[in-house]
JSON list of C-alpha atoms in Angstrom, two decimals:
[
{"chain": "W", "resi": 1, "resn": "UNK", "atom": "CA", "xyz": [33.38, -22.13, 14.39]},
{"chain": "W", "resi": 2, "resn": "UNK", "atom": "CA", "xyz": [35.09, -20.22, 11.54]},
{"chain": "W", "resi": 3, "resn": "UNK", "atom": "CA", "xyz": [36.43, -16.73, 12.09]},
{"chain": "W", "resi": 4, "resn": "UNK", "atom": "CA", "xyz": [33.72, -14.38, 10.78]},
{"chain": "W", "resi": 5, "resn": "UNK", "atom": "CA", "xyz": [35.88, -11.26, 10.79]},
{"chain": "W", "resi": 6, "resn": "UNK", "atom": "CA", "xyz": [38.31, -12.81, 8.29]},
{"chain": "W", "resi": 7, "resn": "UNK", "atom": "CA", "xyz": [35.54, -13.77, 5.87]},
{"chain": "W", "resi": 8, "resn": "UNK", "atom": "CA", "xyz": [33.90, -10.36, 6.27]},
{"chain": "W", "resi": 9, "resn": "UNK", "atom": "CA", "xyz": [37.14, -8.54, 5.53]},
{"chain": "W", "resi": 10, "resn": "UNK", "atom": "CA", "xyz": [37.74, -10.79, 2.51]},
{"chain": "W", "resi": 11, "resn": "UNK", "atom": "CA", "xyz": [34.25, -10.01, 1.19]},
{"chain": "W", "resi": 12, "resn": "UNK", "atom": "CA", "xyz": [34.78, -6.29, 1.72]},
{"chain": "W", "resi": 13, "resn": "UNK", "atom": "CA", "xyz": [38.07, -6.29, -0.17]},
{"chain": "W", "resi": 14, "resn": "UNK", "atom": "CA", "xyz": [36.44, -8.05, -3.09]},
{"chain": "W", "resi": 15, "resn": "UNK", "atom": "CA", "xyz": [33.48, -5.64, -3.10]},
{"chain": "W", "resi": 16, "resn": "UNK", "atom": "CA", "xyz": [35.76, -2.60, -2.92]},
{"chain": "W", "resi": 17, "resn": "UNK", "atom": "CA", "xyz": [37.77, -3.77, -5.94]},
{"chain": "W", "resi": 18, "resn": "UNK", "atom": "CA", "xyz": [34.50, -4.41, -7.81]},
{"chain": "W", "resi": 19, "resn": "UNK", "atom": "CA", "xyz": [33.27, -0.93, -6.94]},
{"chain": "W", "resi": 20, "resn": "UNK", "atom": "CA", "xyz": [36.44, 0.60, -8.35]},
{"chain": "W", "resi": 21, "resn": "UNK", "atom": "CA", "xyz": [35.88, -1.19, -11.68]},
{"chain": "W", "resi": 22, "resn": "UNK", "atom": "CA", "xyz": [32.39, 0.26, -12.16]},
{"chain": "W", "resi": 23, "resn": "UNK", "atom": "CA", "xyz": [32.46, 3.62, -13.92]},
{"chain": "W", "resi": 24, "resn": "UNK", "atom": "CA", "xyz": [30.11, 6.07, -12.16]},
{"chain": "W", "resi": 25, "resn": "UNK", "atom": "CA", "xyz": [29.20, 7.76, -15.46]},
{"chain": "W", "resi": 26, "resn": "UNK", "atom": "CA", "xyz": [27.90, 4.51, -16.97]},
{"chain": "W", "resi": 27, "resn": "UNK", "atom": "CA", "xyz": [25.59, 3.56, -14.10]},
{"chain": "W", "resi": 28, "resn": "UNK", "atom": "CA", "xyz": [22.27, 5.15, -15.06]},
{"chain": "W", "resi": 29, "resn": "UNK", "atom": "CA", "xyz": [18.72, 3.87, -15.27]},
{"chain": "W", "resi": 30, "resn": "UNK", "atom": "CA", "xyz": [18.71, 4.72, -18.97]},
{"chain": "W", "resi": 31, "resn": "UNK", "atom": "CA", "xyz": [15.79, 4.67, -21.35]},
{"chain": "W", "resi": 32, "resn": "UNK", "atom": "CA", "xyz": [14.46, 1.35, -20.09]},
{"chain": "W", "resi": 33, "resn": "UNK", "atom": "CA", "xyz": [14.25, 2.72, -16.54]},
{"chain": "W", "resi": 34, "resn": "UNK", "atom": "CA", "xyz": [12.37, 5.77, -17.77]},
{"chain": "W", "resi": 35, "resn": "UNK", "atom": "CA", "xyz": [9.95, 3.65, -19.79]},
{"chain": "W", "resi": 36, "resn": "UNK", "atom": "CA", "xyz": [9.24, 1.36, -16.82]},
{"chain": "W", "resi": 37, "resn": "UNK", "atom": "CA", "xyz": [8.70, 4.37, -14.54]},
{"chain": "W", "resi": 38, "resn": "UNK", "atom": "CA", "xyz": [6.40, 6.06, -17.09]},
{"chain": "W", "resi": 39, "resn": "UNK", "atom": "CA", "xyz": [4.31, 2.89, -17.53]},
{"chain": "W", "resi": 40, "resn": "UNK", "atom": "CA", "xyz": [3.96, 2.52, -13.76]},
{"chain": "W", "resi": 41, "resn": "UNK", "atom": "CA", "xyz": [2.96, 6.18, -13.44]},
{"chain": "W", "resi": 42, "resn": "UNK", "atom": "CA", "xyz": [0.31, 5.79, -16.16]},
{"chain": "W", "resi": 43, "resn": "UNK", "atom": "CA", "xyz": [-1.00, 2.63, -14.49]},
{"chain": "W", "resi": 44, "resn": "UNK", "atom": "CA", "xyz": [-1.34, 4.38, -11.13]},
{"chain": "W", "resi": 45, "resn": "UNK", "atom": "CA", "xyz": [-3.06, 7.35, -12.79]},
{"chain": "W", "resi": 46, "resn": "UNK", "atom": "CA", "xyz": [-5.51, 5.00, -14.54]},
{"chain": "W", "resi": 47, "resn": "UNK", "atom": "CA", "xyz": [-6.23, 3.10, -11.34]},
{"chain": "W", "resi": 48, "resn": "UNK", "atom": "CA", "xyz": [-6.85, 6.31, -9.41]},
{"chain": "W", "resi": 49, "resn": "UNK", "atom": "CA", "xyz": [-9.19, 7.58, -12.13]},
{"chain": "W", "resi": 50, "resn": "UNK", "atom": "CA", "xyz": [-11.10, 4.29, -12.12]},
{"chain": "W", "resi": 51, "resn": "UNK", "atom": "CA", "xyz": [-11.32, 4.26, -8.33]},
{"chain": "W", "resi": 52, "resn": "UNK", "atom": "CA", "xyz": [-12.61, 7.82, -8.32]},
{"chain": "W", "resi": 53, "resn": "UNK", "atom": "CA", "xyz": [-15.28, 6.92, -10.90]},
{"chain": "W", "resi": 54, "resn": "UNK", "atom": "CA", "xyz": [-16.39, 3.89, -8.87]},
{"chain": "W", "resi": 55, "resn": "UNK", "atom": "CA", "xyz": [-16.45, 5.80, -5.59]},
{"chain": "W", "resi": 56, "resn": "UNK", "atom": "CA", "xyz": [-18.60, 8.53, -7.16]},
{"chain": "W", "resi": 57, "resn": "UNK", "atom": "CA", "xyz": [-21.21, 5.91, -8.10]},
{"chain": "W", "resi": 58, "resn": "UNK", "atom": "CA", "xyz": [-21.65, 4.81, -4.48]},
{"chain": "W", "resi": 59, "resn": "UNK", "atom": "CA", "xyz": [-24.64, 6.35, -2.76]},
{"chain": "W", "resi": 60, "resn": "UNK", "atom": "CA", "xyz": [-24.58, 5.79, 0.96]},
{"chain": "W", "resi": 61, "resn": "UNK", "atom": "CA", "xyz": [-27.59, 6.74, 2.98]},
{"chain": "W", "resi": 62, "resn": "UNK", "atom": "CA", "xyz": [-27.77, 5.19, 6.43]},
{"chain": "W", "resi": 63, "resn": "UNK", "atom": "CA", "xyz": [-31.23, 3.84, 7.17]},
{"chain": "W", "resi": 64, "resn": "UNK", "atom": "CA", "xyz": [-31.94, 3.01, 10.80]},
{"chain": "W", "resi": 65, "resn": "UNK", "atom": "CA", "xyz": [-32.77, -0.63, 11.38]},
{"chain": "W", "resi": 66, "resn": "UNK", "atom": "CA", "xyz": [-36.38, -0.92, 12.60]},
{"chain": "W", "resi": 67, "resn": "UNK", "atom": "CA", "xyz": [-35.64, -4.15, 14.50]},
{"chain": "W", "resi": 68, "resn": "UNK", "atom": "CA", "xyz": [-32.76, -2.52, 16.36]},
{"chain": "W", "resi": 69, "resn": "UNK", "atom": "CA", "xyz": [-34.92, 0.47, 17.31]},
{"chain": "W", "resi": 70, "resn": "UNK", "atom": "CA", "xyz": [-37.79, -1.66, 18.62]},
{"chain": "W", "resi": 71, "resn": "UNK", "atom": "CA", "xyz": [-35.35, -3.89, 20.50]},
{"chain": "W", "resi": 72, "resn": "UNK", "atom": "CA", "xyz": [-33.64, -0.92, 22.11]},
{"chain": "W", "resi": 73, "resn": "UNK", "atom": "CA", "xyz": [-36.94, 0.62, 23.19]},
{"chain": "W", "resi": 74, "resn": "UNK", "atom": "CA", "xyz": [-38.15, -2.73, 24.59]},
{"chain": "W", "resi": 75, "resn": "UNK", "atom": "CA", "xyz": [-34.93, -3.12, 26.54]},
{"chain": "W", "resi": 76, "resn": "UNK", "atom": "CA", "xyz": [-35.20, 0.43, 27.80]},
{"chain": "W", "resi": 77, "resn": "UNK", "atom": "CA", "xyz": [-38.80, -0.17, 28.87]},
{"chain": "W", "resi": 78, "resn": "UNK", "atom": "CA", "xyz": [-37.78, -3.42, 30.57]},
{"chain": "W", "resi": 79, "resn": "UNK", "atom": "CA", "xyz": [-34.96, -1.69, 32.38]},
{"chain": "W", "resi": 80, "resn": "UNK", "atom": "CA", "xyz": [-37.25, 1.14, 33.49]},
{"chain": "W", "resi": 81, "resn": "UNK", "atom": "CA", "xyz": [-39.90, -1.29, 34.83]},
{"chain": "W", "resi": 82, "resn": "UNK", "atom": "CA", "xyz": [-38.08, -4.48, 35.92]},
{"chain": "W", "resi": 83, "resn": "UNK", "atom": "CA", "xyz": [-41.09, -6.10, 37.64]},
{"chain": "W", "resi": 84, "resn": "UNK", "atom": "CA", "xyz": [-42.91, -6.78, 34.38]},
{"chain": "W", "resi": 85, "resn": "UNK", "atom": "CA", "xyz": [-42.36, -10.02, 32.74]}
]
């Protein structure tokens, strides 16, 4: 099996020399980064507005199920008087 520490140290020395070559003042997101961020922010804002509009249209009123009520009362009556049936 190859020696991993030697290859790791070789990779680190190459990355360190590459990091020294990059000028910290030139590494910025720039105008393109701002435009992409602004477009994403507008898209999220539009999606939230649309979701809010759709959620406001929903009218939820819970109606009790008549079959469930009659079934529960029949089971309760059966449990109260087990000799019927």
